[in-house]
mmCIF file of C-alpha atoms in Angstrom:
data_model
loop_
_atom_site.group_PDB
_atom_site.id
_atom_site.type_symbol
_atom_site.label_atom_id
_atom_site.label_comp_id
_atom_site.label_asym_id
_atom_site.label_seq_id
_atom_site.Cartn_x
_atom_site.Cartn_y
_atom_site.Cartn_z
ATOM 1 C CA UNK A 23 -21.207 117.853 91.669
ATOM 2 C CA UNK A 24 -24.833 118.079 92.748
ATOM 3 C CA UNK A 25 -27.422 117.801 89.998
ATOM 4 C CA UNK A 26 -29.531 120.866 89.205
ATOM 5 C CA UNK A 27 -33.014 120.835 90.646
ATOM 6 C CA UNK A 28 -34.975 120.407 87.389
ATOM 7 C CA UNK A 29 -38.169 118.482 86.736
ATOM 8 C CA UNK A 30 -38.891 117.735 83.042
ATOM 9 C CA UNK A 31 -39.687 114.647 80.980
ATOM 10 C CA UNK A 32 -36.071 114.197 79.899
ATOM 11 C CA UNK A 33 -34.678 113.862 83.423
ATOM 12 C CA UNK A 34 -37.496 112.483 85.628
ATOM 13 C CA UNK A 35 -39.266 109.120 85.321
ATOM 14 C CA UNK A 36 -42.779 109.611 83.884
ATOM 15 C CA UNK A 37 -44.373 107.493 86.635
ATOM 16 C CA UNK A 38 -43.555 110.186 89.184
ATOM 17 C CA UNK A 39 -46.214 112.397 87.588
ATOM 18 C CA UNK A 40 -48.889 110.139 89.120
ATOM 19 C CA UNK A 41 -47.121 109.267 92.369
ATOM 20 C CA UNK A 42 -46.058 111.278 95.376
ATOM 21 C CA UNK A 43 -42.314 111.428 94.645
ATOM 22 C CA UNK A 44 -41.411 111.465 98.309
ATOM 23 C CA UNK A 45 -42.769 107.945 98.858
ATOM 24 C CA UNK A 46 -42.144 106.349 95.474
ATOM 25 C CA UNK A 47 -40.271 103.028 95.831
ATOM 26 C CA UNK A 48 -40.315 103.160 99.631
ATOM 27 C CA UNK A 49 -39.186 99.859 101.209
ATOM 28 C CA UNK A 50 -38.836 98.300 97.747
ATOM 29 C CA UNK A 51 -35.173 99.056 97.096
ATOM 30 C CA UNK A 52 -31.899 98.583 98.862
ATOM 31 C CA UNK A 53 -29.618 95.755 99.918
ATOM 32 C CA UNK A 54 -29.511 92.968 102.481
ATOM 33 C CA UNK A 55 -28.559 95.505 105.134
ATOM 34 C CA UNK A 56 -30.927 98.445 104.540
ATOM 35 C CA UNK A 57 -34.029 99.486 102.612
ATOM 36 C CA UNK A 58 -33.086 102.727 100.830
ATOM 37 C CA UNK A 59 -33.504 104.516 97.529
ATOM 38 C CA UNK A 60 -29.947 105.574 96.900
ATOM 39 C CA UNK A 61 -26.427 104.253 96.641
ATOM 40 C CA UNK A 62 -23.234 105.737 98.005
ATOM 41 C CA UNK A 63 -20.007 106.547 96.216
ATOM 42 C CA UNK A 64 -17.181 105.437 98.481
ATOM 43 C CA UNK A 65 -14.605 108.257 98.640
ATOM 44 C CA UNK A 66 -11.819 105.799 99.463
ATOM 45 C CA UNK A 67 -12.016 103.828 96.190
ATOM 46 C CA UNK A 68 -14.562 105.817 94.141
ATOM 47 C CA UNK A 69 -16.786 102.748 93.709
ATOM 48 C CA UNK A 70 -20.574 102.642 94.102
ATOM 49 C CA UNK A 71 -22.396 100.474 96.670
ATOM 50 C CA UNK A 72 -25.795 100.473 98.341
ATOM 51 C CA UNK A 73 -24.252 100.946 101.807
ATOM 52 C CA UNK A 74 -21.008 100.901 103.752
ATOM 53 C CA UNK A 75 -21.517 97.276 104.770
ATOM 54 C CA UNK A 76 -21.798 96.227 101.126
ATOM 55 C CA UNK A 77 -18.564 98.130 100.500
ATOM 56 C CA UNK A 78 -16.769 96.609 103.473
ATOM 57 C CA UNK A 79 -17.935 93.072 102.624
ATOM 58 C CA UNK A 80 -16.629 93.481 99.076
ATOM 59 C CA UNK A 81 -13.296 95.086 99.897
ATOM 60 C CA UNK A 82 -12.744 92.793 102.891
ATOM 61 C CA UNK A 83 -12.877 89.783 100.562
ATOM 62 C CA UNK A 84 -10.255 91.087 98.112
ATOM 63 C CA UNK A 85 -7.392 88.666 97.562
ATOM 64 C CA UNK A 86 -4.734 91.342 97.970
ATOM 65 C CA UNK A 87 -4.579 92.289 101.688
ATOM 66 C CA UNK A 88 -3.177 95.706 100.749
ATOM 67 C CA UNK A 89 -6.402 96.549 98.912
ATOM 68 C CA UNK A 90 -8.692 95.664 101.824
ATOM 69 C CA UNK A 91 -10.168 98.699 103.551
ATOM 70 C CA UNK A 92 -13.329 100.108 105.115
ATOM 71 C CA UNK A 93 -15.189 103.252 104.235
ATOM 72 C CA UNK A 94 -15.513 106.005 106.833
ATOM 73 C CA UNK A 95 -19.214 106.831 106.844
ATOM 74 C CA UNK A 96 -18.714 110.493 107.722
ATOM 75 C CA UNK A 97 -16.445 110.963 104.672
ATOM 76 C CA UNK A 98 -19.147 110.056 102.137
ATOM 77 C CA UNK A 99 -19.935 113.114 99.984
ATOM 78 C CA UNK A 100 -21.855 111.766 96.992
ATOM 79 C CA UNK A 101 -24.926 109.554 96.597
ATOM 80 C CA UNK A 102 -26.754 108.227 93.528
ATOM 81 C CA UNK A 103 -30.547 108.240 93.479
ATOM 82 C CA UNK A 104 -31.739 104.699 92.776
ATOM 83 C CA UNK A 105 -34.878 106.026 91.056
ATOM 84 C CA UNK A 106 -33.456 108.464 88.498
ATOM 85 C CA UNK A 107 -29.713 107.598 88.748
ATOM 86 C CA UNK A 108 -28.730 111.197 89.460
ATOM 87 C CA UNK A 109 -25.459 111.583 91.361
ATOM 88 C CA UNK A 110 -25.534 114.433 93.848
ATOM 89 C CA UNK A 111 -24.299 115.676 97.193
ATOM 90 C CA UNK A 112 -25.593 113.938 100.314
ATOM 91 C CA UNK A 113 -29.172 115.004 101.110
ATOM 92 C CA UNK A 114 -32.454 113.327 102.029
ATOM 93 C CA UNK A 115 -34.428 114.452 98.956
ATOM 94 C CA UNK A 116 -33.197 113.775 95.428
ATOM 95 C CA UNK A 117 -32.418 117.102 93.762
ATOM 96 C CA UNK A 118 -33.664 115.787 90.426
ATOM 97 C CA UNK A 119 -36.768 113.611 90.837
ATOM 98 C CA UNK A 120 -37.805 114.647 94.355
ATOM 99 C CA UNK A 121 -37.774 111.153 95.840
ATOM 100 C CA UNK A 122 -37.052 110.845 99.538
ATOM 101 C CA UNK A 123 -34.000 108.581 99.371
ATOM 102 C CA UNK A 124 -34.458 107.430 102.958
ATOM 103 C CA UNK A 125 -37.390 107.831 105.337
ATOM 104 C CA UNK A 126 -34.775 108.078 108.077
ATOM 105 C CA UNK A 127 -31.808 110.261 107.190
ATOM 106 C CA UNK A 128 -28.772 111.374 109.172
ATOM 107 C CA UNK A 129 -26.611 114.018 107.567
ATOM 108 C CA UNK A 130 -23.772 113.333 110.016
ATOM 109 C CA UNK A 131 -23.501 109.592 109.386
ATOM 110 C CA UNK A 132 -24.646 109.923 105.742
ATOM 111 C CA UNK A 133 -27.133 107.202 106.615
ATOM 112 C CA UNK A 134 -30.414 106.359 104.857
ATOM 113 C CA UNK A 135 -33.045 103.771 105.814
ATOM 114 C CA UNK A 136 -36.679 103.419 104.765
ATOM 115 C CA UNK A 137 -37.452 100.933 107.543
ATOM 116 C CA UNK A 138 -38.153 103.268 110.440
ATOM 117 C CA UNK A 139 -39.596 100.427 112.545
ATOM 118 C CA UNK A 140 -36.007 100.070 113.793
ATOM 119 C CA UNK A 141 -36.487 103.410 115.623
ATOM 120 C CA UNK A 142 -33.166 104.845 114.513
ATOM 121 C CA UNK A 143 -31.623 107.793 116.326
ATOM 122 C CA UNK A 144 -28.312 109.612 116.255
ATOM 123 C CA UNK A 145 -26.287 109.688 119.465
ATOM 124 C CA UNK A 146 -24.027 112.717 119.614
ATOM 125 C CA UNK A 147 -21.810 111.097 122.265
ATOM 126 C CA UNK A 148 -21.347 107.889 120.255
ATOM 127 C CA UNK A 149 -21.033 109.908 117.069
ATOM 128 C CA UNK A 150 -23.095 107.355 115.114
ATOM 129 C CA UNK A 151 -26.704 106.275 114.628
ATOM 130 C CA UNK A 152 -28.248 103.615 116.840
ATOM 131 C CA UNK A 153 -31.503 101.629 116.686
ATOM 132 C CA UNK A 154 -34.133 100.840 119.305
ATOM 133 C CA UNK A 155 -35.553 104.283 120.143
ATOM 134 C CA UNK A 156 -33.777 107.144 121.879
ATOM 135 C CA UNK A 157 -36.105 106.911 124.877
ATOM 136 C CA UNK A 158 -35.046 103.293 125.462
ATOM 137 C CA UNK A 159 -31.314 103.997 125.732
ATOM 138 C CA UNK A 160 -28.870 106.121 127.673
ATOM 139 C CA UNK A 161 -25.245 106.913 126.935
ATOM 140 C CA UNK A 162 -22.794 105.707 129.568
ATOM 141 C CA UNK A 163 -19.843 108.080 129.477
ATOM 142 C CA UNK A 164 -17.407 105.666 131.112
ATOM 143 C CA UNK A 165 -18.348 102.627 129.020
ATOM 144 C CA UNK A 166 -18.408 104.899 125.979
ATOM 145 C CA UNK A 167 -21.625 103.666 124.368
ATOM 146 C CA UNK A 168 -25.422 103.595 124.465
ATOM 147 C CA UNK A 169 -26.917 100.969 126.779
ATOM 148 C CA UNK A 170 -30.463 99.771 127.413
ATOM 149 C CA UNK A 171 -32.226 102.067 129.891
ATOM 150 C CA UNK A 172 -32.702 99.005 132.142
ATOM 151 C CA UNK A 173 -28.952 99.099 132.816
ATOM 152 C CA UNK A 174 -28.980 102.690 134.075
ATOM 153 C CA UNK A 175 -27.291 102.570 137.503
ATOM 154 C CA UNK A 176 -27.484 98.786 137.162
ATOM 155 C CA UNK A 177 -24.297 97.665 135.417
ATOM 156 C CA UNK A 178 -20.576 97.412 136.089
ATOM 157 C CA UNK A 179 -18.768 100.195 134.219
ATOM 158 C CA UNK A 180 -15.648 99.252 132.307
ATOM 159 C CA UNK A 181 -13.680 102.002 130.564
ATOM 160 C CA UNK A 182 -14.650 102.025 126.858
ATOM 161 C CA UNK A 183 -15.989 98.473 127.154
ATOM 162 C CA UNK A 184 -17.743 98.670 123.780
ATOM 163 C CA UNK A 185 -14.707 99.990 121.915
ATOM 164 C CA UNK A 186 -13.146 96.556 121.722
ATOM 165 C CA UNK A 187 -13.432 93.460 119.583
ATOM 166 C CA UNK A 188 -15.762 90.612 120.539
ATOM 167 C CA UNK A 189 -13.541 88.117 122.405
ATOM 168 C CA UNK A 190 -15.098 85.228 120.447
ATOM 169 C CA UNK A 191 -15.494 86.342 116.811
ATOM 170 C CA UNK A 192 -13.175 89.407 116.992
ATOM 171 C CA UNK A 193 -15.610 91.755 115.241
ATOM 172 C CA UNK A 194 -15.400 95.342 116.511
ATOM 173 C CA UNK A 195 -18.356 95.829 118.852
ATOM 174 C CA UNK A 196 -18.878 99.595 118.929
ATOM 175 C CA UNK A 197 -20.513 99.859 115.508
ATOM 176 C CA UNK A 198 -21.538 96.235 115.014
ATOM 177 C CA UNK A 199 -25.033 95.664 113.621
ATOM 178 C CA UNK A 200 -25.353 92.507 115.739
ATOM 179 C CA UNK A 201 -26.866 92.564 119.240
ATOM 180 C CA UNK A 202 -24.339 92.953 122.039
ATOM 181 C CA UNK A 203 -24.534 91.468 125.530
ATOM 182 C CA UNK A 204 -23.199 93.358 128.562
ATOM 183 C CA UNK A 205 -22.056 90.732 131.037
ATOM 184 C CA UNK A 206 -22.294 90.953 134.809
ATOM 185 C CA UNK A 207 -18.620 91.906 134.994
ATOM 186 C CA UNK A 208 -19.123 94.798 132.551
ATOM 187 C CA UNK A 209 -17.290 93.247 129.604
ATOM 188 C CA UNK A 210 -19.096 92.906 126.294
ATOM 189 C CA UNK A 211 -19.547 90.378 123.502
ATOM 190 C CA UNK A 212 -22.084 89.516 120.820
ATOM 191 C CA UNK A 213 -25.310 87.939 122.089
ATOM 192 C CA UNK A 214 -24.986 85.099 119.576
ATOM 193 C CA UNK A 215 -21.407 84.434 120.727
ATOM 194 C CA UNK A 216 -22.503 84.392 124.377
ATOM 195 C CA UNK A 217 -25.321 81.984 123.523
ATOM 196 C CA UNK A 218 -22.875 79.687 121.757
ATOM 197 C CA UNK A 219 -20.608 79.680 124.817
ATOM 198 C CA UNK A 220 -23.532 78.726 127.064
ATOM 199 C CA UNK A 221 -24.491 75.955 124.628
ATOM 200 C CA UNK A 222 -20.945 74.637 125.080
ATOM 201 C CA UNK A 223 -21.311 74.795 128.891
ATOM 202 C CA UNK A 224 -18.920 77.735 129.112
ATOM 203 C CA UNK A 225 -20.165 80.275 131.645
ATOM 204 C CA UNK A 226 -17.089 82.408 132.328
ATOM 205 C CA UNK A 227 -16.269 85.762 130.767
ATOM 206 C CA UNK A 228 -13.450 85.060 128.284
ATOM 207 C CA UNK A 229 -11.716 88.253 129.410
ATOM 208 C CA UNK A 230 -11.800 88.159 133.224
ATOM 209 C CA UNK A 231 -13.190 84.636 133.931
ATOM 210 C CA UNK A 232 -16.014 85.919 136.148
ATOM 211 C CA UNK A 233 -19.483 84.422 135.712
ATOM 212 C CA UNK A 234 -21.213 85.889 132.654
ATOM 213 C CA UNK A 235 -24.494 86.437 134.508
ATOM 214 C CA UNK A 236 -26.776 85.085 137.200
ATOM 215 C CA UNK A 237 -25.686 81.444 137.440
ATOM 216 C CA UNK A 238 -27.820 80.465 140.455
ATOM 217 C CA UNK A 239 -30.011 78.095 138.410
ATOM 218 C CA UNK A 240 -26.922 76.420 136.968
ATOM 219 C CA UNK A 241 -25.323 76.047 140.400
ATOM 220 C CA UNK A 242 -28.537 74.444 141.702
ATOM 221 C CA UNK A 243 -28.477 71.998 138.812
ATOM 222 C CA UNK A 244 -24.863 71.085 139.568
ATOM 223 C CA UNK A 245 -25.813 70.412 143.199
ATOM 224 C CA UNK A 246 -28.546 67.972 142.167
ATOM 225 C CA UNK A 247 -28.222 64.229 142.425
ATOM 226 C CA UNK A 248 -28.929 62.474 139.141
ATOM 227 C CA UNK A 249 -30.027 58.968 138.272
ATOM 228 C CA UNK A 250 -27.735 57.147 135.857
ATOM 229 C CA UNK A 251 -27.752 53.824 134.055
ATOM 230 C CA UNK A 252 -24.437 52.020 133.633
ATOM 231 C CA UNK A 253 -23.942 50.711 130.115
ATOM 232 C CA UNK A 254 -21.473 48.096 131.390
ATOM 233 C CA UNK A 255 -23.206 46.483 134.395
ATOM 234 C CA UNK A 256 -26.777 47.675 133.634
ATOM 235 C CA UNK A 257 -27.268 48.903 137.228
ATOM 236 C CA UNK A 258 -28.757 52.257 138.132
ATOM 237 C CA UNK A 259 -27.202 54.671 140.614
ATOM 238 C CA UNK A 260 -27.902 58.038 142.212
ATOM 239 C CA UNK A 261 -24.790 60.199 142.039
ATOM 240 C CA UNK A 262 -23.879 63.912 142.305
ATOM 241 C CA UNK A 263 -24.189 65.791 139.022
ATOM 242 C CA UNK A 264 -20.913 66.323 137.185
ATOM 243 C CA UNK A 265 -20.465 68.255 133.983
ATOM 244 C CA UNK A 266 -17.916 65.803 132.528
ATOM 245 C CA UNK A 267 -19.253 62.379 133.501
ATOM 246 C CA UNK A 268 -20.926 60.196 136.126
ATOM 247 C CA UNK A 269 -19.301 57.229 137.831
ATOM 248 C CA UNK A 270 -21.278 54.033 138.394
ATOM 249 C CA UNK A 271 -21.361 53.245 142.128
ATOM 250 C CA UNK A 272 -21.486 49.506 141.390
ATOM 251 C CA UNK A 273 -18.618 48.828 138.953
ATOM 252 C CA UNK A 274 -16.875 52.255 138.934
ATOM 253 C CA UNK A 275 -17.367 52.638 135.166
ATOM 254 C CA UNK A 276 -17.838 56.051 133.625
ATOM 255 C CA UNK A 277 -19.640 54.472 130.660
ATOM 256 C CA UNK A 278 -22.987 55.727 131.930
ATOM 257 C CA UNK A 279 -25.904 57.810 130.784
ATOM 258 C CA UNK A 280 -28.168 60.116 132.678
ATOM 259 C CA UNK A 281 -31.781 58.955 133.031
ATOM 260 C CA UNK A 282 -33.150 61.722 135.288
ATOM 261 C CA UNK A 283 -32.788 63.729 138.484
ATOM 262 C CA UNK A 284 -33.632 62.228 141.863
ATOM 263 C CA UNK A 285 -36.821 64.303 142.033
ATOM 264 C CA UNK A 286 -38.030 63.457 138.520
#
């Protein structure tokens, strides 16, 4: 039940008398995921957490698989002010002490965040809040998600491409808080997962095997001749680049090491 909107010394912290209650504690409270001045009561298990990610991290680590679950953000009905501890219905301003519980607030997602440098906005088509500034994104109806404005009329559409799990780490991409990369083929994966693939000299989309992006620089490097030193016969050779190994032209050993390109 929502707390009554009363302001007396028995219910409100005394320090609010000297401070603008709207801004008190701004950016000073919250969790590792968000700066906010309230906690949520999860309707699924009736437990209190700072945010849905804190809830999901906790319940996802439970030993009994049957008890693991995630909270549906839109189902949250109650929040607890982190300044005066008053439990109340979801709203931006605490009904008891008058603190703004989140500088950014979305009543649809039941989302609070004091750090507005993220440029949060709610996308009606996605049905959730995004970050990065509304003016910098557009919603692709076929792909089913918000994309960088630079990709407008400049990407391969794949039906609901974001409503899948990352093919590397298997985290669901649509509402992931990690950055997502849209590959040349239109498939999607986490940026950090794509970077790790490239670090392992893997350049193909794990879903369709097409090149992940513009590979022209890589193809030029593969076409280069490289200078190698043979560890067995100590001779140097100039041989075509190969991703797996280089064969000594003197003794045919593959026990070699690269010492430079022919133009270096």
